[in-house]
XYZ file of N, CA and C in Angstrom:
378
model
N -11.250 21.646 30.979
C -12.481 21.536 30.281
C -12.876 22.816 30.189
N -13.193 23.427 29.057
C -13.582 24.798 28.947
C -15.309 24.732 29.585
N -15.844 25.866 29.505
C -17.169 26.193 30.236
C -18.218 25.524 28.929
N -18.031 25.742 28.059
C -18.882 25.011 26.955
C -19.051 23.437 27.167
N -17.982 22.862 27.347
C -18.037 21.341 27.249
C -18.581 21.015 28.546
N -18.574 21.861 29.686
C -19.197 21.470 30.984
C -20.451 21.582 30.675
N -21.050 22.682 29.983
C -22.374 22.671 29.678
C -22.915 21.424 29.127
N -22.219 21.168 28.032
C -22.671 20.019 27.041
C -22.650 18.778 28.030
N -21.775 18.550 28.805
C -21.658 17.368 29.704
C -22.946 17.384 30.464
N -23.369 18.495 31.292
C -24.503 18.617 32.069
C -25.722 18.357 31.206
N -25.709 18.693 29.911
C -26.704 18.639 29.216
C -27.101 17.089 28.892
N -26.018 16.221 28.519
C -25.930 14.885 28.251
C -26.518 14.228 29.414
N -26.056 14.617 30.629
C -26.524 13.774 31.936
C -28.060 14.064 31.917
N -28.280 15.396 31.807
C -29.993 15.490 32.097
C -30.653 14.790 31.097
N -30.190 14.698 29.644
C -30.911 13.916 29.005
C -31.027 12.558 29.090
N -30.062 11.852 29.685
C -29.829 10.477 30.059
C -30.856 10.192 31.319
N -30.882 10.990 32.261
C -32.021 10.954 33.408
C -33.386 11.072 32.820
N -33.552 12.096 32.006
C -34.936 12.014 31.337
C -35.187 10.482 30.439
N -34.413 10.038 29.796
C -34.515 8.722 28.893
C -34.822 7.730 30.103
N -34.166 7.651 30.975
C -34.261 6.470 32.177
C -35.495 6.589 32.626
N -35.967 7.848 33.101
C -37.013 8.113 33.796
C -38.285 7.773 33.153
N -38.213 8.268 31.623
C -39.574 7.882 30.791
C -39.546 6.400 30.547
N -38.514 5.824 30.756
C -38.494 4.261 30.170
C -38.872 3.679 31.591
N -38.604 4.013 32.549
C -39.292 3.257 33.858
C -40.728 3.544 34.096
N -41.082 4.656 33.450
C -42.759 5.197 33.645
C -43.279 4.191 32.483
N -42.483 4.257 31.403
C -43.437 3.212 30.391
C -43.555 1.817 30.603
N -42.272 1.512 31.050
C -42.414 -0.216 31.519
C -43.215 -0.592 32.518
N -43.294 0.443 33.521
C -44.280 -0.011 34.796
C -45.545 0.186 34.642
N -45.842 1.219 33.554
C -47.213 1.164 33.191
C -47.685 0.274 32.378
N -46.708 -0.042 31.488
C -47.163 -1.010 30.492
C -47.696 -2.435 31.275
N -46.853 -2.666 32.124
C -47.010 -4.167 32.872
C -47.761 -3.963 34.174
N -48.492 -2.782 34.439
C -49.287 -2.597 35.532
C -50.424 -3.703 36.110
N -50.869 -3.973 35.089
C -51.767 -5.309 35.381
C -51.056 -6.260 35.898
N -50.085 -6.777 35.561
C -49.245 -7.936 35.852
C -48.440 -7.437 37.318
N -48.035 -6.132 37.426
C -47.278 -5.923 38.553
C -48.202 -5.729 39.556
N -49.527 -5.264 39.451
C -50.473 -4.866 40.630
C -51.212 -6.196 40.999
N -51.057 -7.636 40.267
C -51.743 -8.628 40.758
C -51.402 -8.998 42.419
N -52.501 -8.970 42.953
C -52.342 -9.378 44.461
C -51.497 -8.335 45.359
N -51.339 -7.290 44.972
C -50.662 -6.320 45.836
C -51.717 -5.425 46.619
N -51.692 -5.520 47.903
C -52.350 -4.467 48.769
C -52.309 -3.281 48.072
N -53.344 -2.510 48.341
C -53.819 -0.993 47.710
C -52.721 -0.088 48.648
N -52.264 -0.154 49.852
C -51.407 0.495 50.453
C -50.146 0.691 49.723
N -49.520 -0.520 49.390
C -48.291 -0.827 48.314
C -48.488 -0.009 47.009
N -49.622 0.106 46.474
C -49.833 0.730 45.258
C -49.423 2.150 45.255
N -49.640 2.777 46.462
C -49.576 4.155 46.507
C -47.952 4.403 46.457
N -47.222 3.575 46.695
C -45.751 3.788 46.472
C -45.250 3.697 44.969
N -46.012 2.839 44.240
C -45.927 2.839 42.921
C -46.408 3.955 42.110
N -47.458 4.781 42.683
C -47.934 5.941 41.983
C -47.047 7.275 42.519
N -46.408 6.978 43.623
C -45.640 8.209 43.976
C -44.417 8.038 43.321
N -43.943 6.855 43.136
C -42.745 6.800 42.001
C -42.833 7.429 40.746
N -44.085 7.275 40.077
C -44.236 7.707 38.833
C -44.340 9.331 38.881
N -44.971 9.755 39.877
C -45.040 11.186 40.101
C -43.601 11.693 40.147
N -42.698 11.146 40.980
C -41.511 11.588 41.073
C -40.460 11.593 39.819
N -40.923 10.444 39.056
C -40.161 10.291 37.807
C -40.729 11.415 37.036
N -42.051 11.755 36.856
C -42.464 12.685 35.847
C -41.985 14.044 36.441
N -41.766 14.282 37.519
C -41.221 15.535 38.291
C -39.688 15.768 37.527
N -39.060 14.464 37.769
C -37.663 14.211 37.165
C -37.610 14.677 35.532
N -38.506 14.240 34.897
C -38.583 14.623 33.581
C -38.807 16.127 33.239
N -39.876 16.601 34.078
C -40.156 18.158 33.947
C -38.991 18.731 34.459
N -38.277 18.901 35.445
C -37.130 19.495 35.929
C -36.089 19.249 34.807
N -36.048 18.011 34.434
C -35.056 17.858 33.176
C -35.007 18.858 32.034
N -36.229 18.731 31.553
C -36.378 19.721 30.571
C -36.204 21.169 30.787
N -36.421 21.173 31.889
C -36.299 22.955 32.583
C -34.837 23.026 32.565
N -34.080 22.152 32.724
C -32.605 22.198 32.926
C -32.099 22.458 31.575
N -32.570 21.622 30.666
C -32.146 21.483 29.358
C -32.118 22.866 28.584
N -33.400 23.328 29.018
C -33.780 24.904 28.496
C -32.627 25.897 28.998
N -32.452 25.789 30.177
C -31.509 26.807 30.800
C -30.120 26.493 30.366
N -29.609 25.197 30.113
C -28.317 24.906 29.814
C -28.120 25.341 28.223
N -29.154 25.301 27.399
C -29.204 25.555 26.052
C -29.032 27.205 26.142
N -29.436 27.834 26.664
C -29.615 29.267 26.955
C -28.149 29.730 27.500
N -27.411 29.078 28.246
C -26.242 29.240 28.760
C -25.165 29.055 27.904
N -25.266 27.906 27.044
C -24.613 27.758 25.868
C -24.539 28.762 24.717
N -25.777 29.077 24.571
C -26.083 30.317 23.552
C -25.382 31.363 23.961
N -25.562 31.810 25.034
C -25.019 32.986 25.901
C -23.591 33.108 25.645
N -22.911 31.878 25.908
C -21.353 31.794 25.885
C -20.793 31.891 24.478
N -21.653 31.362 23.483
C -21.394 31.528 22.057
C -21.331 32.805 21.522
N -22.255 33.619 22.106
C -22.410 34.779 21.398
C -21.683 35.783 21.984
N -21.594 35.724 23.310
C -20.929 37.125 24.216
C -19.508 36.678 24.755
N -19.170 35.224 24.796
C -17.961 34.943 25.190
C -18.008 34.325 26.602
N -16.914 33.803 27.114
C -16.908 33.212 28.535
C -17.034 34.072 29.549
N -16.512 35.422 29.412
C -16.454 36.393 30.597
C -17.809 36.745 30.860
N -18.722 36.321 29.837
C -20.202 36.784 30.106
C -20.856 35.857 31.352
N -20.246 34.856 31.500
C -20.881 33.768 32.648
C -19.535 33.388 33.686
N -18.459 34.142 33.553
C -17.444 34.012 34.538
C -17.847 34.311 35.872
N -18.840 35.231 36.354
C -19.278 35.586 37.455
C -20.035 34.740 37.983
N -21.014 34.002 37.383
C -21.953 33.226 37.630
C -22.209 32.116 36.596
N -21.337 30.994 36.632
C -21.276 30.073 35.497
C -22.542 29.133 35.509
N -23.069 28.979 36.489
C -24.397 28.190 36.578
C -25.592 29.023 36.026
N -25.553 30.361 36.144
C -26.651 30.958 35.720
C -27.893 30.484 36.258
N -28.838 30.535 35.440
C -30.264 30.005 35.970
C -30.589 28.604 35.922
N -29.619 27.780 35.405
C -29.633 26.393 35.384
C -29.320 25.857 36.681
N -28.886 26.406 37.694
C -28.373 25.747 39.143
C -29.693 25.005 39.414
N -30.896 25.638 39.720
C -31.956 25.055 40.424
C -32.554 23.755 39.947
N -32.829 23.814 38.483
C -33.421 22.684 37.923
C -32.677 21.489 38.077
N -31.317 21.201 37.794
C -30.631 20.282 37.849
C -30.704 19.508 39.016
N -30.401 20.164 40.188
C -30.579 19.385 41.495
C -32.057 18.879 41.904
N -32.833 19.578 41.357
C -34.310 18.890 41.687
C -34.453 17.947 40.693
N -34.148 17.791 39.343
C -34.030 16.659 38.575
C -33.622 15.318 39.180
N -32.316 15.479 39.799
C -31.474 14.505 40.335
C -32.084 14.112 41.372
N -32.640 15.014 42.350
C -33.350 14.550 43.831
C -34.518 13.698 43.444
N -35.430 14.221 42.392
C -36.795 13.586 42.218
C -36.640 12.265 41.623
N -35.458 12.290 40.753
C -35.016 10.901 39.968
C -34.531 9.894 41.033
N -33.821 10.256 42.107
C -33.459 9.127 43.059
C -34.786 8.988 44.065
N -35.513 9.855 44.188
C -36.895 9.516 44.942
C -37.610 8.665 44.234
N -37.696 8.816 42.930
C -38.533 7.834 42.237
C -37.796 6.437 42.307
N -36.526 6.394 42.033
C -35.957 5.334 42.047
C -36.061 4.519 43.638
N -35.913 4.918 44.537
C -36.237 4.652 46.004
C -37.465 4.218 46.233
N -38.598 4.794 45.630
C -39.905 4.561 45.636
C -40.284 3.291 45.196
N -39.553 3.190 43.967
C -40.123 2.068 43.136
C -39.351 0.717 43.514
N -38.190 0.764 44.065
C -37.621 -0.148 44.880
C -38.371 -0.520 45.872
N -38.629 0.348 46.643
C -39.621 -0.003 48.035
C -40.849 -0.642 47.523
N -41.273 -0.174 46.528
C -42.711 -1.031 46.072
C -42.359 -2.430 45.573
N -41.280 -2.600 44.830
C -40.892 -3.765 44.342
C -40.508 -4.809 45.700
N -39.762 -4.347 46.543
C -39.369 -5.203 47.907
C -40.727 -5.509 48.515
N -41.607 -4.635 48.557
C -42.889 -4.950 49.527
C -43.679 -5.931 48.650
N -43.900 -5.810 47.349
C -44.504 -6.688 46.431
C -43.983 -7.984 46.536
N -42.658 -8.173 46.266
C -42.032 -9.340 46.573
C -42.178 -10.201 47.719
N -42.251 -9.284 48.865
C -42.560 -9.835 50.314
C -44.023 -10.569 50.263
N -44.992 -9.557 49.911
C -46.285 -9.960 49.675
C -46.363 -11.345 48.997
N -45.799 -11.633 47.708
C -45.952 -12.547 46.950
C -45.438 -13.856 47.623
N -44.224 -13.843 48.430
C -43.648 -14.754 49.178
C -44.472 -15.330 50.115
N -45.480 -14.181 50.841
C -46.314 -14.333 52.152
C -47.412 -15.221 51.295
N -47.964 -14.747 50.122
C -49.225 -15.312 49.702
C -48.963 -16.650 49.289
N -47.711 -17.197 48.949
C -47.265 -18.391 48.373
C -47.105 -19.391 49.454
N -46.673 -18.732 50.717
C -46.409 -19.598 51.857
C -47.808 -20.075 52.411
N -48.929 -19.373 52.260
C -50.146 -19.862 52.857
C -50.748 -20.860 52.220
């Protein structure tokens, strides 16, 4: 795989994570009224934190896409030798931050869902 294909692959992954994160935010905010019914306030903070983590993931993803675009442009103009010594360039930092914040958002929203289900079962049992 040449370096441009590697950048394009990273670009596609970044784009997919942005799409999933915005979709989760959109769906969970759309159904917030239904989701929050009967859920204790302390559990709602998990949902809000997950939204924040997903929002950060989107922001880091956009940053990563901009740096990857710059790296592709640099290779296109100056050749592969221009990035051989540092193939990640300035795109190294935002990509791991995007992935970590996406994972954090996913863990938080799953934790929220599990606590909400437990609360619903407890309420139904009473």
